[in-house]
Amino acid sequence: MDQKGYRRGSFQSATSDEDMLEIAGASMDFSMADDDPPLDREMGGFPSYNGGGMNGTSTMMDFLEEPLPGVGTYEDFNTIDWVREKSRDRDRHREITNRSKESTWALLHSVSDAFSGWLLMLLIGLLAGSLAGLIDISAHWMTDLKEGVCLAGFWFNHEHCCWKSNTTFTDRDKCPEWKSWSQLILGHGEGAFAYILNYFMYVIWALMFSLLAVLLVKGFAPYACGSGIPEIKTILSGFIIRGYLGKWTLVIKTITLVLAVSSGLSLGKEGPLVHVACCCGNILCHLFTKYRKNEAKRREVLSAAAAAGVSVAFGAPIGGVLFSLEEVSYYFPLKTLWRSFFAALVAAFTLRSINPFGNSRLVLFYVEFHMPWHLLELVPFILLGIFGGLWGAFFIRSNIAWCRRRKTTRLGKYPVLEVFVVTAITAILAFPNEYTRMSTSELISELFNDCGILDSSKLCEYVNDFNSTKGDDLPDRAAGPGVYTAMWQLALALIMKVFITIFTFGMKVPSGLFIPSMAVGAIAGRLLGVAVEQLAFYHHDWAIFSGWCSQGADCITPGLYAMVGAAACLGGVTRMTVSLVVIMFELTGGLEYIVPLMAAAMTSKWVADAIGREGIYDAHIRLNGYPFLEAKEEFSHKTRAMDVMRPRKNDPPLTVITQDTMTVEDVETIVTSTTYSGYPVVVSRASQRLVGFVLRRDLIISIENARKKQDGIVSTSVICFTDYCPPLPPSSPSVLKLRSILDLSPFTVTDETPMEIVVDIFRKLGLRQCLVTHNGKLLGIITKKDVLKHIAQMANQDPDSILFN
């Protein structure tokens, strides 16, 4: 029995995603990616369950009184059965409730079981917040390490190093304790040679960081690359990828995320922080039996962990909950909403306690605007929304084309070389421009900043007329030479960011897309904001300005335009709307800017959707062939279940097992001669009346255990799936009863059921397969893979593109 899915000893493995899947340097065969029916001969090991609670009062044999190792668990790269898992959890809860009335100890157990979910959320929030603080502090220090070192203590970054210095406010970045590499090596920091040395050290550090990151990923945790959000969406929809949320992935992702961000590549840490938080959630699930043994309950925890990840990434707890609900979660009951809120709260509180940036804020680019916006400013805000939508659609198409080229050509065989080349190009182009040399988070912070009296940035080098200054508010002023220089540098930075991000996202290092997208939008927004500001200053007598922007007034805030542009570009790439607006206003602390953000976010979504319907994460899910059934898209084709089910006209008949007439040998012959994942059980081959559905994996484990532990079970023993087996001659061997592993309530539809209803059933119930009947007789089977292939076919796409590759 050396068939796929029939491997002796392969059923004893742990059921968690904790196990590390060693795939470094090996090719992965994902042809076993989903729940194929008894007609797909490419498919092996079927996910299994023990049917707990679904089978009424079934009689179990002695060897099945205790749960067998492997029964009720799933193979790797398979989809869980949501209906079964929820049923088992309800049975478990019902049993605990009934027992709680019997004794005080049982009552305490019931209370602890109810409280365990909240305790788990507390632990996830604490761990996710702590790791986020560690990542922020380390990345900030290592980013500054490319430019110099602190003599007072090498562990201080540039800002912390200069805190105790006696320098003036304008020279706060030039304190004697901080030395650039040229000052350290040559003794001075001026001149061409010093510049070249600093340039060289910047590139060398960047290459070292990125190479170390890609080598760690390749050698220890191949799943630690990328942002992780497409895979987490797929896992939350019920798919199993063992090792993706395991211990090794968490450790390597945390380390390499710091290295990748510090290398100066055009990527962010916000997306990968969602992956890190989900790893924390998955690992901590093993402390609680309720979540360890139930895949559906575990996915509720992972939804809450994703919310905690966004909470610490942006300092936006409410935005994190909405992000989990809008973008990543497949099943999000009200209870999960409350727990997500609690986990996000704890994570944000933990990060705030650590205070990684020393400014009592959760993010580096927190800003506060005080000036109101005018209705006419909606026009440039909508223009930014159009730019964000166009950029989003352009980026998705270009990035997917490049990633497809990476997968289908020799380029994919050299991930280390690719990272080396992209890092070298990025570092060489970034150093001469101060806006690309600084970290992307610092760039966004500078672009969001509203210029004050003490600001020494080039962006704030206006021609000052202090006679017109009223309090802290500065009026709109004429741009000085520093502003014009900054505009040119920002324009060059915009071009570089637009193109280099296409090649960076998807490399074999942890890479988030939130920050690069926001940077592109913030640059465009700041450029437009300064242009409108100067237009209003020089032409304040124009009709469009005369009513609200008089001379000497502070009416245009370029930093607000940067913020709206950042939201527009992020919305164009990810297609987020509600959660995006909430995240942005939590970042800025200003409720009065919700309308500009909403206008930009909706405009960018409409424009991007007009060009291509998929966001970046959905596009990567389709590129990788993950079996993800998108809940947002409607199925509008007039096909029926009989058009999709198998067997088709020229296919062999459906392989079935009869309820009480087949022997152990007959069943073993079926199992060894086919690679099907499960088998319908019928009354007889002649009647084809459906009794239930049994999974291959459960059959194998149960028969193997019966042969070992029960006397009298031989090849000629009859297998019985009913409560009462037909009488046999006295000389016959013992009967093997397997009713306990039979699913007596498989989902069935008739052959005339419209496919739009079938697709809805698969989406809303999370089914893996559905049996098709005609006048009460079994006719065929439809699996999730069949549904995905049919949807692809109807969309004129390659049906085989949904095979996980």
PDB file of N, CA and C in Angstrom, residues 52 87 185 258 297 313 332 367 369 375 484 524 574 602 657-658 670:
ATOM      1  N   GLY A  52     -17.396  13.139  14.940  1.00  0.00           N
ATOM      2  CA  GLY A  52     -17.966  13.324  16.260  1.00  0.00           C
ATOM      3  C   GLY A  52     -19.182  14.197  16.249  1.00  0.00           C
ATOM      4  N   SER A  87     -19.108  21.399  14.373  1.00  0.00           N
ATOM      5  CA  SER A  87     -19.952  20.400  15.028  1.00  0.00           C
ATOM      6  C   SER A  87     -19.217  19.762  16.205  1.00  0.00           C
ATOM      7  N   ILE A 185      36.962  56.828  10.439  1.00  0.00           N
ATOM      8  CA  ILE A 185      38.117  56.216   9.774  1.00  0.00           C
ATOM      9  C   ILE A 185      39.151  57.265   9.346  1.00  0.00           C
ATOM     10  N   VAL A 258      13.968  42.594  10.493  1.00  0.00           N
ATOM     11  CA  VAL A 258      14.841  43.690  10.931  1.00  0.00           C
ATOM     12  C   VAL A 258      15.948  43.919   9.901  1.00  0.00           C
ATOM     13  N   LYS A 297     -11.606  26.592  15.325  1.00  0.00           N
ATOM     14  CA  LYS A 297     -11.413  27.488  16.475  1.00  0.00           C
ATOM     15  C   LYS A 297     -10.061  28.197  16.379  1.00  0.00           C
ATOM     16  N   ALA A 313       1.540  47.505  14.068  1.00  0.00           N
ATOM     17  CA  ALA A 313       2.228  48.024  12.887  1.00  0.00           C
ATOM     18  C   ALA A 313       1.966  49.514  12.713  1.00  0.00           C
ATOM     19  N   PHE A 332     -15.779  35.317  10.505  1.00  0.00           N
ATOM     20  CA  PHE A 332     -15.536  36.340  11.528  1.00  0.00           C
ATOM     21  C   PHE A 332     -16.802  36.542  12.366  1.00  0.00           C
ATOM     22  N   VAL A 367       1.460  62.241  13.308  1.00  0.00           N
ATOM     23  CA  VAL A 367       1.409  63.706  13.143  1.00  0.00           C
ATOM     24  C   VAL A 367       0.069  64.226  13.644  1.00  0.00           C
ATOM     25  N   PHE A 369      -2.496  67.561  12.736  1.00  0.00           N
ATOM     26  CA  PHE A 369      -2.796  68.775  11.991  1.00  0.00           C
ATOM     27  C   PHE A 369      -3.869  69.550  12.747  1.00  0.00           C
ATOM     28  N   LEU A 375     -13.693  73.045   1.331  1.00  0.00           N
ATOM     29  CA  LEU A 375     -14.438  72.189   0.407  1.00  0.00           C
ATOM     30  C   LEU A 375     -13.763  72.098  -0.966  1.00  0.00           C
ATOM     31  N   TYR A 484      12.507  74.293  -3.234  1.00  0.00           N
ATOM     32  CA  TYR A 484      12.610  73.901  -4.645  1.00  0.00           C
ATOM     33  C   TYR A 484      13.600  72.744  -4.827  1.00  0.00           C
ATOM     34  N   ALA A 524       3.890  62.096  -3.754  1.00  0.00           N
ATOM     35  CA  ALA A 524       3.007  62.744  -4.735  1.00  0.00           C
ATOM     36  C   ALA A 524       2.119  63.785  -4.057  1.00  0.00           C
ATOM     37  N   THR A 574      -4.080  47.812  -2.308  1.00  0.00           N
ATOM     38  CA  THR A 574      -4.710  46.750  -1.501  1.00  0.00           C
ATOM     39  C   THR A 574      -6.227  46.695  -1.662  1.00  0.00           C
ATOM     40  N   MET A 602     -11.999  56.022  -1.760  1.00  0.00           N
ATOM     41  CA  MET A 602     -13.026  55.507  -2.671  1.00  0.00           C
ATOM     42  C   MET A 602     -12.666  55.778  -4.126  1.00  0.00           C
ATOM     43  N   ILE A 657     -18.400   2.498  -1.798  1.00  0.00           N
ATOM     44  CA  ILE A 657     -18.289   1.390  -0.862  1.00  0.00           C
ATOM     45  C   ILE A 657     -19.705   1.066  -0.380  1.00  0.00           C
ATOM     46  N   THR A 658     -20.038  -0.212  -0.313  1.00  0.00           N
ATOM     47  CA  THR A 658     -21.384  -0.583   0.160  1.00  0.00           C
ATOM     48  C   THR A 658     -21.386  -0.671   1.677  1.00  0.00           C
ATOM     49  N   ILE A 670      -9.671  -1.381  -3.039  1.00  0.00           N
ATOM     50  CA  ILE A 670     -10.101  -0.073  -3.549  1.00  0.00           C
ATOM     51  C   ILE A 670      -9.103   1.009  -3.149  1.00  0.00           C
TER      52      ILE A 670
END
